PDB file of C-alpha atoms in Angstrom:
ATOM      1  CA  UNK A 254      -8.626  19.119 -44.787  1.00 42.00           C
ATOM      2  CA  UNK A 255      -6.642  21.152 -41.744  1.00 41.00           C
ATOM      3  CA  UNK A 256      -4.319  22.652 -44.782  1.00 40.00           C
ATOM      4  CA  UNK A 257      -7.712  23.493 -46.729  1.00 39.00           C
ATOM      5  CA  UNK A 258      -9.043  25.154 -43.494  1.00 43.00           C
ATOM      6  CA  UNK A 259      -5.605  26.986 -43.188  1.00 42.00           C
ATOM      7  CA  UNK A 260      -5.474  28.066 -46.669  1.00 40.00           C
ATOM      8  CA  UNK A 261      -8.598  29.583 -46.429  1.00 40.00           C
ATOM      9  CA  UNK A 262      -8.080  31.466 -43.073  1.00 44.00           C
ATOM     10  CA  UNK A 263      -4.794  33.150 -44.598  1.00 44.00           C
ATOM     11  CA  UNK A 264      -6.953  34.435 -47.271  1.00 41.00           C
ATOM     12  CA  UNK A 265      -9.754  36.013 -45.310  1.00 43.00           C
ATOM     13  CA  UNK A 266      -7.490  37.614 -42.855  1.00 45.00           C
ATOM     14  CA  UNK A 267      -5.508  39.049 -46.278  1.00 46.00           C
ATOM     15  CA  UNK A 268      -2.259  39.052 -47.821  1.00 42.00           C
ATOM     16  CA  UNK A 269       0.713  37.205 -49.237  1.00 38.00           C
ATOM     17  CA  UNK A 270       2.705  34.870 -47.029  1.00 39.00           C
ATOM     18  CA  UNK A 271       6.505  35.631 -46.798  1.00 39.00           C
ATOM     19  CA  UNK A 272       9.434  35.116 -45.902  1.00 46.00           C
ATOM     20  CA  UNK A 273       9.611  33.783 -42.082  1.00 53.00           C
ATOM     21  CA  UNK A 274      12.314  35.618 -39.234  1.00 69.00           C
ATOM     22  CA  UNK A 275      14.459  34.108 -36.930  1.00 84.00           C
ATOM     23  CA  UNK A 276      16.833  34.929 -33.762  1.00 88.00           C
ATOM     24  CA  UNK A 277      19.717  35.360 -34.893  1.00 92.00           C
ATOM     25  CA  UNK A 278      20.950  34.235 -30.898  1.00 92.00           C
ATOM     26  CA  UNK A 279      19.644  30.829 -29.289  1.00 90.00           C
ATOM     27  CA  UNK A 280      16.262  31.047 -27.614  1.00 86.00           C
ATOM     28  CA  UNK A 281      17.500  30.543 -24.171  1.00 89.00           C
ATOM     29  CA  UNK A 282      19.263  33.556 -24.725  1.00 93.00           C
ATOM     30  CA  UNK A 283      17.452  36.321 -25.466  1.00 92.00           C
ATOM     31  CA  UNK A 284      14.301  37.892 -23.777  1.00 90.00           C
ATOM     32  CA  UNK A 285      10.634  37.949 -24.709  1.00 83.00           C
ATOM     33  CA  UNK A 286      11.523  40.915 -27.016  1.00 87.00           C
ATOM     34  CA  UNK A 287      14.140  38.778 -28.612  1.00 91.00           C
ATOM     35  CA  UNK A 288      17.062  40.735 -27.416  1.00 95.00           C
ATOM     36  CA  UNK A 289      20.376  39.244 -25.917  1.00 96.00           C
ATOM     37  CA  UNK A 290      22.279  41.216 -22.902  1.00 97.00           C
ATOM     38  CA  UNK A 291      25.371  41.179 -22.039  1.00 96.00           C
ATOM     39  CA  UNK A 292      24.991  40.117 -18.479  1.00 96.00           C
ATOM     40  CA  UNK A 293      26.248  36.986 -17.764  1.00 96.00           C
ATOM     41  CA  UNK A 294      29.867  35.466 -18.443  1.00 96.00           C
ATOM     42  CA  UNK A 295      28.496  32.402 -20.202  1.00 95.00           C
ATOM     43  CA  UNK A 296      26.424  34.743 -22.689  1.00 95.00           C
ATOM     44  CA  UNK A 297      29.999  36.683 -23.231  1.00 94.00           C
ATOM     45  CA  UNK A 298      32.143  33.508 -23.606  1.00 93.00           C
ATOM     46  CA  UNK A 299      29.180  31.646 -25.818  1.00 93.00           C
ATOM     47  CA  UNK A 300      28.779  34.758 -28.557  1.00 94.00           C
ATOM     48  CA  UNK A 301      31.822  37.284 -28.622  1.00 92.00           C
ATOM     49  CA  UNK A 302      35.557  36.825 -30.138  1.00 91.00           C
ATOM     50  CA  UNK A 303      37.984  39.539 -29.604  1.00 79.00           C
ATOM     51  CA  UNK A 304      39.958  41.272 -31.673  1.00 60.00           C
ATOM     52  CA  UNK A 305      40.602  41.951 -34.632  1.00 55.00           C
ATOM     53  CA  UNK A 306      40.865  38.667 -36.794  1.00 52.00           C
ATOM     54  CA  UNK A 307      38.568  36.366 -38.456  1.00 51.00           C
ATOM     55  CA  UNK A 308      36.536  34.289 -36.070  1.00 61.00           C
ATOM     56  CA  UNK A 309      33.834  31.847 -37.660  1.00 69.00           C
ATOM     57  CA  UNK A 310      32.864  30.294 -33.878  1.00 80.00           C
ATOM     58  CA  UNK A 311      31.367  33.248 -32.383  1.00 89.00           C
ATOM     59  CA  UNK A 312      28.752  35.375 -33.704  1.00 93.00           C
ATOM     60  CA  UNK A 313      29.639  39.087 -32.197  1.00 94.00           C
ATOM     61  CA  UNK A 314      32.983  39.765 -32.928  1.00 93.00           C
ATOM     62  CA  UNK A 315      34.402  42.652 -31.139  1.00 93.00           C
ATOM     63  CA  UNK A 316      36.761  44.821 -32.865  1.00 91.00           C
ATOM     64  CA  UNK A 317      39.285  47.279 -31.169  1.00 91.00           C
ATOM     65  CA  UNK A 318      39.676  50.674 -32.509  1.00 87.00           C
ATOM     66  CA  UNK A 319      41.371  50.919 -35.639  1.00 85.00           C
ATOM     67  CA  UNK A 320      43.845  53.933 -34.995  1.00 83.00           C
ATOM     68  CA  UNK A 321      46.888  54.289 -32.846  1.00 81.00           C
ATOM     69  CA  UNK A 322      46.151  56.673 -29.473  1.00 76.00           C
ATOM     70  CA  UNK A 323      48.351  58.955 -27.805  1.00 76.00           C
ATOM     71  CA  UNK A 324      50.182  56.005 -25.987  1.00 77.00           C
ATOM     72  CA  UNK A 325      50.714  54.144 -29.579  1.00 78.00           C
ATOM     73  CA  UNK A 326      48.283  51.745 -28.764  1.00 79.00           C
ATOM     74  CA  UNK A 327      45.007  50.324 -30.001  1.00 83.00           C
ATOM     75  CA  UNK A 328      42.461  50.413 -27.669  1.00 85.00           C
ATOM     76  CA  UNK A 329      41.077  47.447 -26.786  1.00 88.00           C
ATOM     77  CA  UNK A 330      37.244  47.539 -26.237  1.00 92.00           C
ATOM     78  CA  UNK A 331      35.999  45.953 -22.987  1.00 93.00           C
ATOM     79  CA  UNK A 332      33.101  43.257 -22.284  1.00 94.00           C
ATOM     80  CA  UNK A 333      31.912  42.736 -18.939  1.00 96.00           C
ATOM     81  CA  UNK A 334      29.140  41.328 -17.303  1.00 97.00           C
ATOM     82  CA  UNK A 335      29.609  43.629 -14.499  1.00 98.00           C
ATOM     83  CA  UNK A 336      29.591  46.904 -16.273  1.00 97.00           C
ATOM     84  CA  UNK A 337      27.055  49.496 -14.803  1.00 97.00           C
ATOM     85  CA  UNK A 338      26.273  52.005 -17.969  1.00 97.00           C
ATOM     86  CA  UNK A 339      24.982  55.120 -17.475  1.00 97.00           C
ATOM     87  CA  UNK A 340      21.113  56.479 -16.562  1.00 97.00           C
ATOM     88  CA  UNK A 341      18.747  58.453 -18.675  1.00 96.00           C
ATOM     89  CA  UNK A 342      20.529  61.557 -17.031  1.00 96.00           C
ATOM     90  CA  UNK A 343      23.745  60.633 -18.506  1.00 96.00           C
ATOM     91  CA  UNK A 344      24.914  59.664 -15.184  1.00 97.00           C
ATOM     92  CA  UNK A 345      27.571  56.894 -14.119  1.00 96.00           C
ATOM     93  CA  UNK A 346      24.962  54.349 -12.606  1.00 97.00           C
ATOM     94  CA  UNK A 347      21.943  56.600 -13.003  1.00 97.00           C
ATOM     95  CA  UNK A 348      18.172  55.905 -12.924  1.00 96.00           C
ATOM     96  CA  UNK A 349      17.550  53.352 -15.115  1.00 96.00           C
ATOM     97  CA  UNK A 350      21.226  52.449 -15.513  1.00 97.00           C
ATOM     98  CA  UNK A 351      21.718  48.552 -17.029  1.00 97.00           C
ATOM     99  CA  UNK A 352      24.455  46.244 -16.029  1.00 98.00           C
ATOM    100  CA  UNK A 353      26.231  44.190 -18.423  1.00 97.00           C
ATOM    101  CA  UNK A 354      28.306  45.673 -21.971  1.00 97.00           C
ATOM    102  CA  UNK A 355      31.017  46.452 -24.190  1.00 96.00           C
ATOM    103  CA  UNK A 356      32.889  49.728 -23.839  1.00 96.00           C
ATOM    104  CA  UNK A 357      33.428  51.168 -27.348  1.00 96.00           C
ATOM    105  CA  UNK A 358      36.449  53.135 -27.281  1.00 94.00           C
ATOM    106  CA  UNK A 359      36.130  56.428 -29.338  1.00 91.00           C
ATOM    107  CA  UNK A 360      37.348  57.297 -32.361  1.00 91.00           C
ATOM    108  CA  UNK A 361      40.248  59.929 -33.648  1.00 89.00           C
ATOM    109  CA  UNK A 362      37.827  62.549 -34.244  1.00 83.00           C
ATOM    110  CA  UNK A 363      34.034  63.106 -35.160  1.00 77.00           C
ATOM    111  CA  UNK A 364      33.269  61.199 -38.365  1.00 78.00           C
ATOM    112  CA  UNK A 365      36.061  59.277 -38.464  1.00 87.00           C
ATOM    113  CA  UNK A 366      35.031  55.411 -38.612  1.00 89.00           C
ATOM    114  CA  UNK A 367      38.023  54.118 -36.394  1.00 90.00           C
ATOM    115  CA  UNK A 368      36.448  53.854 -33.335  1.00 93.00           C
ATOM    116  CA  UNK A 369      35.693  50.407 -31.519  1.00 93.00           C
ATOM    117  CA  UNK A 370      32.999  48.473 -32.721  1.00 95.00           C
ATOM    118  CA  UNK A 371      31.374  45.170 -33.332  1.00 95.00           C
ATOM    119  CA  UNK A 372      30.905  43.180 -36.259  1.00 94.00           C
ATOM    120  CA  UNK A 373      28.705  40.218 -37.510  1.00 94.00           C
ATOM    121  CA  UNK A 374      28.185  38.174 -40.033  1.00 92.00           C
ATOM    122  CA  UNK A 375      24.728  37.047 -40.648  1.00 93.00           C
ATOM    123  CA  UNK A 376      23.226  34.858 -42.934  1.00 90.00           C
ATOM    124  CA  UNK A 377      20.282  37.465 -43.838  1.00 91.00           C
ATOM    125  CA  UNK A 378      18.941  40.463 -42.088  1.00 94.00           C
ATOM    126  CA  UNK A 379      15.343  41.161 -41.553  1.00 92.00           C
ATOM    127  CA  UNK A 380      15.379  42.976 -38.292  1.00 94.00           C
ATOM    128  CA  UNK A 381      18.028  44.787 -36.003  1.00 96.00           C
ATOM    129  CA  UNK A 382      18.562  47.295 -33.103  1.00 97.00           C
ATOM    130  CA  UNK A 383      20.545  48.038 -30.198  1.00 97.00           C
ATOM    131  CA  UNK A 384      20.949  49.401 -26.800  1.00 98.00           C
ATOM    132  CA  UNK A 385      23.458  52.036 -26.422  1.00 98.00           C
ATOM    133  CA  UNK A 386      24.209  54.451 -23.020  1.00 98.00           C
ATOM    134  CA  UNK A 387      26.496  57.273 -22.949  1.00 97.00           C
ATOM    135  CA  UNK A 388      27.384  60.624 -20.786  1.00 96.00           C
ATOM    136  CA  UNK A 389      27.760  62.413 -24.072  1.00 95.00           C
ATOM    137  CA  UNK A 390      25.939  62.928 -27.064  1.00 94.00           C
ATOM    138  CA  UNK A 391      25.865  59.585 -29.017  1.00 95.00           C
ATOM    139  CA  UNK A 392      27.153  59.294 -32.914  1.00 93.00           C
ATOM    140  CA  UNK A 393      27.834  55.627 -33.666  1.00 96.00           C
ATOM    141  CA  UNK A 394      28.153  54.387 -37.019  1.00 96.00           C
ATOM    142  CA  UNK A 395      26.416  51.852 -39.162  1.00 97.00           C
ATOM    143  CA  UNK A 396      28.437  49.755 -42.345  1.00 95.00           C
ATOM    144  CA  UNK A 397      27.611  46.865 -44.374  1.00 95.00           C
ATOM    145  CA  UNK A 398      29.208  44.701 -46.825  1.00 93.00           C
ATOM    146  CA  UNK A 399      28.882  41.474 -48.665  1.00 90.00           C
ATOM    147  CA  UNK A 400      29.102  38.909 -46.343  1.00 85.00           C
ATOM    148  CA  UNK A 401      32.178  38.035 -44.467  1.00 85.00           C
ATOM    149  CA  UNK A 402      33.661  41.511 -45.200  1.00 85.00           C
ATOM    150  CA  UNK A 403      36.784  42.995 -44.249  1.00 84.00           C
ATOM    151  CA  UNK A 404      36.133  46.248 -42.441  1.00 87.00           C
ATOM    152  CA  UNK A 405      38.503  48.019 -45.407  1.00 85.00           C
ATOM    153  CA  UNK A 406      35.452  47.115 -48.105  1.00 87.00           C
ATOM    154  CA  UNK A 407      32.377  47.382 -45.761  1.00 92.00           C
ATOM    155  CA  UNK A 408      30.296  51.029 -46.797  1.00 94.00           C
ATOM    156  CA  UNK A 409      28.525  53.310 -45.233  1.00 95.00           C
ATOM    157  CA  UNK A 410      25.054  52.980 -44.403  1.00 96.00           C
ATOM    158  CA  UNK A 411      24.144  55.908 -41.841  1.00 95.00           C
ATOM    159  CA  UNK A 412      26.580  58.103 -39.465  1.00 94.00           C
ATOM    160  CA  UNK A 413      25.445  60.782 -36.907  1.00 93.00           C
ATOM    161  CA  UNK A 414      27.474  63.735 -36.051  1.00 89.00           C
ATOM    162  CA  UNK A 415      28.050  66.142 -33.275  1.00 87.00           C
ATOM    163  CA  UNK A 416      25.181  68.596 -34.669  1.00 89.00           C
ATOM    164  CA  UNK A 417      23.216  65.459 -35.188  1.00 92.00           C
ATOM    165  CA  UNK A 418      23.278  62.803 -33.120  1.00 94.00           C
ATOM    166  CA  UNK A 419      21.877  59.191 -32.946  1.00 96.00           C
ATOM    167  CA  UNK A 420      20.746  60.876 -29.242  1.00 96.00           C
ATOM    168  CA  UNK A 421      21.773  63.117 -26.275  1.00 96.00           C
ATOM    169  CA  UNK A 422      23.514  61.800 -23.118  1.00 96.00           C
ATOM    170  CA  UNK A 423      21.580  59.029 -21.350  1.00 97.00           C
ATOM    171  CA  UNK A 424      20.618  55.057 -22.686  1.00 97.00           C
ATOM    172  CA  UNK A 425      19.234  54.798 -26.177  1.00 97.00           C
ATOM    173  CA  UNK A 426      17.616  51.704 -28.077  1.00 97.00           C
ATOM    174  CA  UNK A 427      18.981  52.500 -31.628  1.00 97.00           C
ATOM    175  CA  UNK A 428      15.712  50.189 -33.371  1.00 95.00           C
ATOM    176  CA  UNK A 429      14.951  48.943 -36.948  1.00 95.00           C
ATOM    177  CA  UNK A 430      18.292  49.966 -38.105  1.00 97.00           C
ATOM    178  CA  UNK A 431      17.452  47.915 -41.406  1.00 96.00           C
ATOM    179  CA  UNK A 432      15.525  50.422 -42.168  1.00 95.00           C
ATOM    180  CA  UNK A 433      18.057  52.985 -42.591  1.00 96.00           C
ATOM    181  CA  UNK A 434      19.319  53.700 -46.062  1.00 94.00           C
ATOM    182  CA  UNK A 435      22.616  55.820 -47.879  1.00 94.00           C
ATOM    183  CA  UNK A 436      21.036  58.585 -49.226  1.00 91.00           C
ATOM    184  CA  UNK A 437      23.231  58.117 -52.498  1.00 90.00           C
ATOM    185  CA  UNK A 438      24.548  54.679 -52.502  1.00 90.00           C
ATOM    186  CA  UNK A 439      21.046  53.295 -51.570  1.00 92.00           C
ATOM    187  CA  UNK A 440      23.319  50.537 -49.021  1.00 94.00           C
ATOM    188  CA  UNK A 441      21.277  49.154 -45.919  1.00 95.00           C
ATOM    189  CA  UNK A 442      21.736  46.132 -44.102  1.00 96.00           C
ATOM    190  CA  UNK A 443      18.533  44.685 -45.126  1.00 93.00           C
ATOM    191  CA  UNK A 444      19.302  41.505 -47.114  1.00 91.00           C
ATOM    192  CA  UNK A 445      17.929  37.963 -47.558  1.00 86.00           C
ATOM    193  CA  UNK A 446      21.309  37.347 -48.047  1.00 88.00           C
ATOM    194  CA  UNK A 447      24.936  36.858 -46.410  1.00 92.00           C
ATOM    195  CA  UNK A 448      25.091  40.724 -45.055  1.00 93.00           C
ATOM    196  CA  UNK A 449      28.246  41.892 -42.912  1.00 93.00           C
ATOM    197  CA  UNK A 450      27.096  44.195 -40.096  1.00 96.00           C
ATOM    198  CA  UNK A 451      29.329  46.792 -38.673  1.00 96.00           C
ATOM    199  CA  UNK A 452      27.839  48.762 -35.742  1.00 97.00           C
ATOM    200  CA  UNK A 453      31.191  51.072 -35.152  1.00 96.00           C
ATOM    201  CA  UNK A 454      31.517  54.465 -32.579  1.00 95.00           C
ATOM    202  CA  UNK A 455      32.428  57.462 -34.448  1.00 93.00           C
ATOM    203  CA  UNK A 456      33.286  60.299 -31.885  1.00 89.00           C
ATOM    204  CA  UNK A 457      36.440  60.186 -29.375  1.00 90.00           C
ATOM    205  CA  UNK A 458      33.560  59.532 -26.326  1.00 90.00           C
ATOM    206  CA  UNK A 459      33.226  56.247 -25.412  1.00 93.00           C
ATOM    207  CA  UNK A 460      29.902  54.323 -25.618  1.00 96.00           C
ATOM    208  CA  UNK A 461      28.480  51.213 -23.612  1.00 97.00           C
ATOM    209  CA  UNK A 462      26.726  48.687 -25.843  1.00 98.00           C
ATOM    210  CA  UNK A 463      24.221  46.933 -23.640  1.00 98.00           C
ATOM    211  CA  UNK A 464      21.795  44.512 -25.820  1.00 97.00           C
ATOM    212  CA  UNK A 465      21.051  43.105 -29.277  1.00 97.00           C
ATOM    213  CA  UNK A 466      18.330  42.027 -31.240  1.00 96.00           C
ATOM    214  CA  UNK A 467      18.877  40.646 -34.884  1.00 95.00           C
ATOM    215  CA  UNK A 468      16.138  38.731 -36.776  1.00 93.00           C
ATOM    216  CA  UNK A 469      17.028  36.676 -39.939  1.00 90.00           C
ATOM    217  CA  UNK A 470      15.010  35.357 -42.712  1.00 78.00           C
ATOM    218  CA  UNK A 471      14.171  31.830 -41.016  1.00 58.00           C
ATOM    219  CA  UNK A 472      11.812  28.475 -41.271  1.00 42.00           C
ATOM    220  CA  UNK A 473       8.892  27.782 -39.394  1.00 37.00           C
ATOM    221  CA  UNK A 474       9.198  30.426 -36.911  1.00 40.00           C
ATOM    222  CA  UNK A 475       6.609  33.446 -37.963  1.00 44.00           C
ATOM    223  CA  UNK A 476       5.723  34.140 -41.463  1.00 45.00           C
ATOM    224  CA  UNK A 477       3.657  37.073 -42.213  1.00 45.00           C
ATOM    225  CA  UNK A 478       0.535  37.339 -43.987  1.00 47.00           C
ATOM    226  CA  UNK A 479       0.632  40.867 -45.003  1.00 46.00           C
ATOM    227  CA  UNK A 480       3.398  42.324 -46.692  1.00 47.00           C
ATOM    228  CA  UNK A 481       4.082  44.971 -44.326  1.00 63.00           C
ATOM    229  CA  UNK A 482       4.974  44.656 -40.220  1.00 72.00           C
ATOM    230  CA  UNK A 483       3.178  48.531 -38.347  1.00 81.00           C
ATOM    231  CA  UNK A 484       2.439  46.808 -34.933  1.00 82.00           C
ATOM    232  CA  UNK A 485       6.796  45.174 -35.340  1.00 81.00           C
ATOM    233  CA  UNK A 486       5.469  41.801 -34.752  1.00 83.00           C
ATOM    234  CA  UNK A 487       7.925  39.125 -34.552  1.00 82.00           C
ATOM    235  CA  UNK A 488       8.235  35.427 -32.693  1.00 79.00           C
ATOM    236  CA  UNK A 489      10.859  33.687 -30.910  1.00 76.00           C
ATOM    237  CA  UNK A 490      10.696  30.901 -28.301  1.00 73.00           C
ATOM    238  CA  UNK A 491       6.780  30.577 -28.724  1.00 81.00           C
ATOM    239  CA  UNK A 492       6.179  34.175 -26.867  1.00 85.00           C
ATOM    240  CA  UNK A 493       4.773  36.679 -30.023  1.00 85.00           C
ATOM    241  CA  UNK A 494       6.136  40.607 -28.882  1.00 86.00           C
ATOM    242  CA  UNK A 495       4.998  43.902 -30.572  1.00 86.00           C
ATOM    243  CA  UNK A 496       6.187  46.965 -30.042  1.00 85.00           C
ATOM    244  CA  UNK A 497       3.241  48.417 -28.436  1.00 87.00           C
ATOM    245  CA  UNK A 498      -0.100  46.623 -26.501  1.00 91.00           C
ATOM    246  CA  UNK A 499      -2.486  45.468 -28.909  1.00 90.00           C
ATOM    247  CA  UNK A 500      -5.758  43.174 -28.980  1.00 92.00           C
ATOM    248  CA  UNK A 501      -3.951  39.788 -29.794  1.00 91.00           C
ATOM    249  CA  UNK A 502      -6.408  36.841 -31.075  1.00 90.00           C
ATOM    250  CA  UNK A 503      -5.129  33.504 -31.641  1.00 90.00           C
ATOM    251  CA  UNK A 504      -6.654  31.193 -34.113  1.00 85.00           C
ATOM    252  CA  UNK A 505      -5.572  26.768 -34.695  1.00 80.00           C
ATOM    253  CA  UNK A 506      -6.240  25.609 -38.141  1.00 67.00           C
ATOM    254  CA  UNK A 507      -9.649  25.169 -37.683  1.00 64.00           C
ATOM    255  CA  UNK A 508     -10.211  28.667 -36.831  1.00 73.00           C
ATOM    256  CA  UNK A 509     -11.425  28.404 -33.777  1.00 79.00           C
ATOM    257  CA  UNK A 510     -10.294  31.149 -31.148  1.00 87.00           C
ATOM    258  CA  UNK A 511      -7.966  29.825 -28.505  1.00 91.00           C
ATOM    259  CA  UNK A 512      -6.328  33.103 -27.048  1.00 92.00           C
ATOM    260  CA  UNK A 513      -7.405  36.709 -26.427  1.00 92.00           C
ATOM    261  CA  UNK A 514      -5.617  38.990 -24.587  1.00 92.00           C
ATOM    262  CA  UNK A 515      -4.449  42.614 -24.679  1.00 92.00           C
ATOM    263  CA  UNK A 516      -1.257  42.911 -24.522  1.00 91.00           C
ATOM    264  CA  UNK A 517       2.762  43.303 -26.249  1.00 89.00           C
ATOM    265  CA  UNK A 518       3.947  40.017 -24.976  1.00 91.00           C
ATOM    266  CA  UNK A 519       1.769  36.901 -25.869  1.00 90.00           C
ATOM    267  CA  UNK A 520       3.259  33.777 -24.383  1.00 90.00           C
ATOM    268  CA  UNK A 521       1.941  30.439 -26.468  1.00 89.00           C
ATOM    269  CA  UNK A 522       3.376  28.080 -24.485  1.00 89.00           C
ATOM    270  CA  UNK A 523       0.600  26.690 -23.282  1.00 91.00           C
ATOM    271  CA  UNK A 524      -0.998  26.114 -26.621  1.00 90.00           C
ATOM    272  CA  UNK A 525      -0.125  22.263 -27.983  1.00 87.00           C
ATOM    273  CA  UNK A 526       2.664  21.855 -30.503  1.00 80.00           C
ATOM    274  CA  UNK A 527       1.234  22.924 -33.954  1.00 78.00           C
ATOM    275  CA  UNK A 528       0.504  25.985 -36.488  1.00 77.00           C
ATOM    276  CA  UNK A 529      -1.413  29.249 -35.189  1.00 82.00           C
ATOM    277  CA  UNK A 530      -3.029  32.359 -37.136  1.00 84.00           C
ATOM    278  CA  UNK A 531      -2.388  35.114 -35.277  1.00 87.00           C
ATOM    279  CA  UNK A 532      -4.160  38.518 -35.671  1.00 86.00           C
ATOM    280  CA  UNK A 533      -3.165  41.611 -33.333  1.00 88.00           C
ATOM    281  CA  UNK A 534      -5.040  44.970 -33.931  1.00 88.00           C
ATOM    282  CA  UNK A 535      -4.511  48.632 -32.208  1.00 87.00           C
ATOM    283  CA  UNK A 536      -6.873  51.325 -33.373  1.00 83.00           C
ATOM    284  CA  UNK A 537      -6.914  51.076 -37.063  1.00 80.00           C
ATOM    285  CA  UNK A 538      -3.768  49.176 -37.297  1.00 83.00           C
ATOM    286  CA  UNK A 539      -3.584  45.767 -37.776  1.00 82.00           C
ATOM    287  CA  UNK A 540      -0.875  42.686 -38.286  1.00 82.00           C
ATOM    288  CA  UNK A 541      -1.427  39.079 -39.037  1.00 82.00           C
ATOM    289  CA  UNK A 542       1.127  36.249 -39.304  1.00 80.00           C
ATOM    290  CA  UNK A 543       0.944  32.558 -39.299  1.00 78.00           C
ATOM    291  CA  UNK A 544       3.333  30.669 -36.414  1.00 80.00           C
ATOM    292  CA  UNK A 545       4.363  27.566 -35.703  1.00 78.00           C
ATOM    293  CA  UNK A 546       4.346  26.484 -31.752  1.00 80.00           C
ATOM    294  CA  UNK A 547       7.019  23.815 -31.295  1.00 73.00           C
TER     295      UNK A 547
END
């Protein structure tokens, strides 16, 4: 009867169930947003490996720059949980300024992909951004490949440039970079599949990666009922976030209303372990997905 009543409530709030997402990072991780910083040591010693060789334990690996500097060395890229990145204005330690990253060392020249960088290997790829500060313009560089790519074989997906940048001097969240395309090769890192990320800094100015959020195509975590996302709804650790406030109503099996609120962060926690409708709506625009509270 409840999976009659369910049925039925999927069908009058519309749509096609999909495909469900994921956090790519363990749920006492990451934030309500479902983004992981760099602030702690245990975060840094649980998810990075260094260097430049294979490493199947950890699931950020950072990679040094790929050319030789002026002292015949490759620069090694630097992760601490200490590191103060730079404000909106650009500055050292300025207003708004987070703590916690990985200096990119730049590359040889504008353009040039040899900067440092980090790369992972995910299962699938539904969802990714990051958070990125700098005193200069920024002009990082997106690749993909099949998964478990070297960085030799890995393409181009999108790179900025000096006359246009990712963004000007200050902190940026770089968001929904699945949804960037090649203009000719058609390559994003969109993929229900094994997908090898490489999120690379293309200008000789360094840049402090701060954060991470990567969703993958997962079980029993949030599975849409409309074939398209417009409010960016997605769920992790029983809290529902979208990207900007909306009327959230929450619905059990027997469609009865159990939660109302206004707002970007929903936290179900206090709902008993089971399977939810949820339906957010902002103006005109509407999502609806289907969750399970564990």
């Amino acid at each position: 009867m409840k999976k009659t009543l369910l049925f039925l409530l999927c069908v009058a709030l519309g749509g096609t169930v999909v495909k469900a997402q994921t956090s790519f990072f363990d749920p006492e991780d990451i934030d309500a947003g479902g983004w992981l910083w760099f602030d702690s040591q245990a975060k840094i010693d649980k998810y990075f490996g260094y260097g430049n060789l294979p490493d199947d334990t950890h699931k950020i690996q950072v990679m040094d720059a790929q050319f030789e500097n002026e002292s015949g060395e490759f620069e090694a890229c630097e992760v601490d949980p200490n590191m103060v990145g730079y404000g909106t204005d650009g500055v050292l330690g300025g207003p708004g300024a987070i703590t916690g990253g990985i200096k990119l060392p730049g590359s040889a020249g504008t353009m040039q992909y040899n900067g440092g960088g980090i790369l992972l290997n995910l299962p699938s790829c539904s969802q990714m951004s990051v958070c990125l500060s700098c005193d200069d313009k920024m002009t990082p560089a997106l690749l993909m490949g099949p998964g478990k790519s070297e960085l030799i074989d890995m393409q181009l997906v999108r790179g900025y440039m000096l006359l246009k940048p990712l963004s000007k001097a200050g902190i940026y969240r770089w968001n929904n970079m699945q949804e960037l395309a090649h203009s000719e090769t058609g390559a994003t890192i969109k993929s229900s599949g094994p997908v090898s990320v490489y999120v690379v800094n293309s200008r000789p100015h360094h840049l402090i990666l701060h954060g991470i959020q990567v969703y993958t195509d997962g079980v029993n975590a949030i599975e849409t009922v409309k074939n398209d996302n417009p409010l960016g709804m997605v769920y992790a650790g029983n809290t529902v976030t979208l990207k900007e406030p909306a009327q959230v109503r929450v619905y059990n099996v027997s469609g009865s209303l159990v939660k109302s609120e206004t707002s970007s962060v929903v936290d179900m926690n206090d709902l008993p372990k089971g399977m939810y409708i949820i339906k957010a709506q902002n103006g005109n625009i509407g999502d609806t997905a289907k969750v399970l509270v564990r």
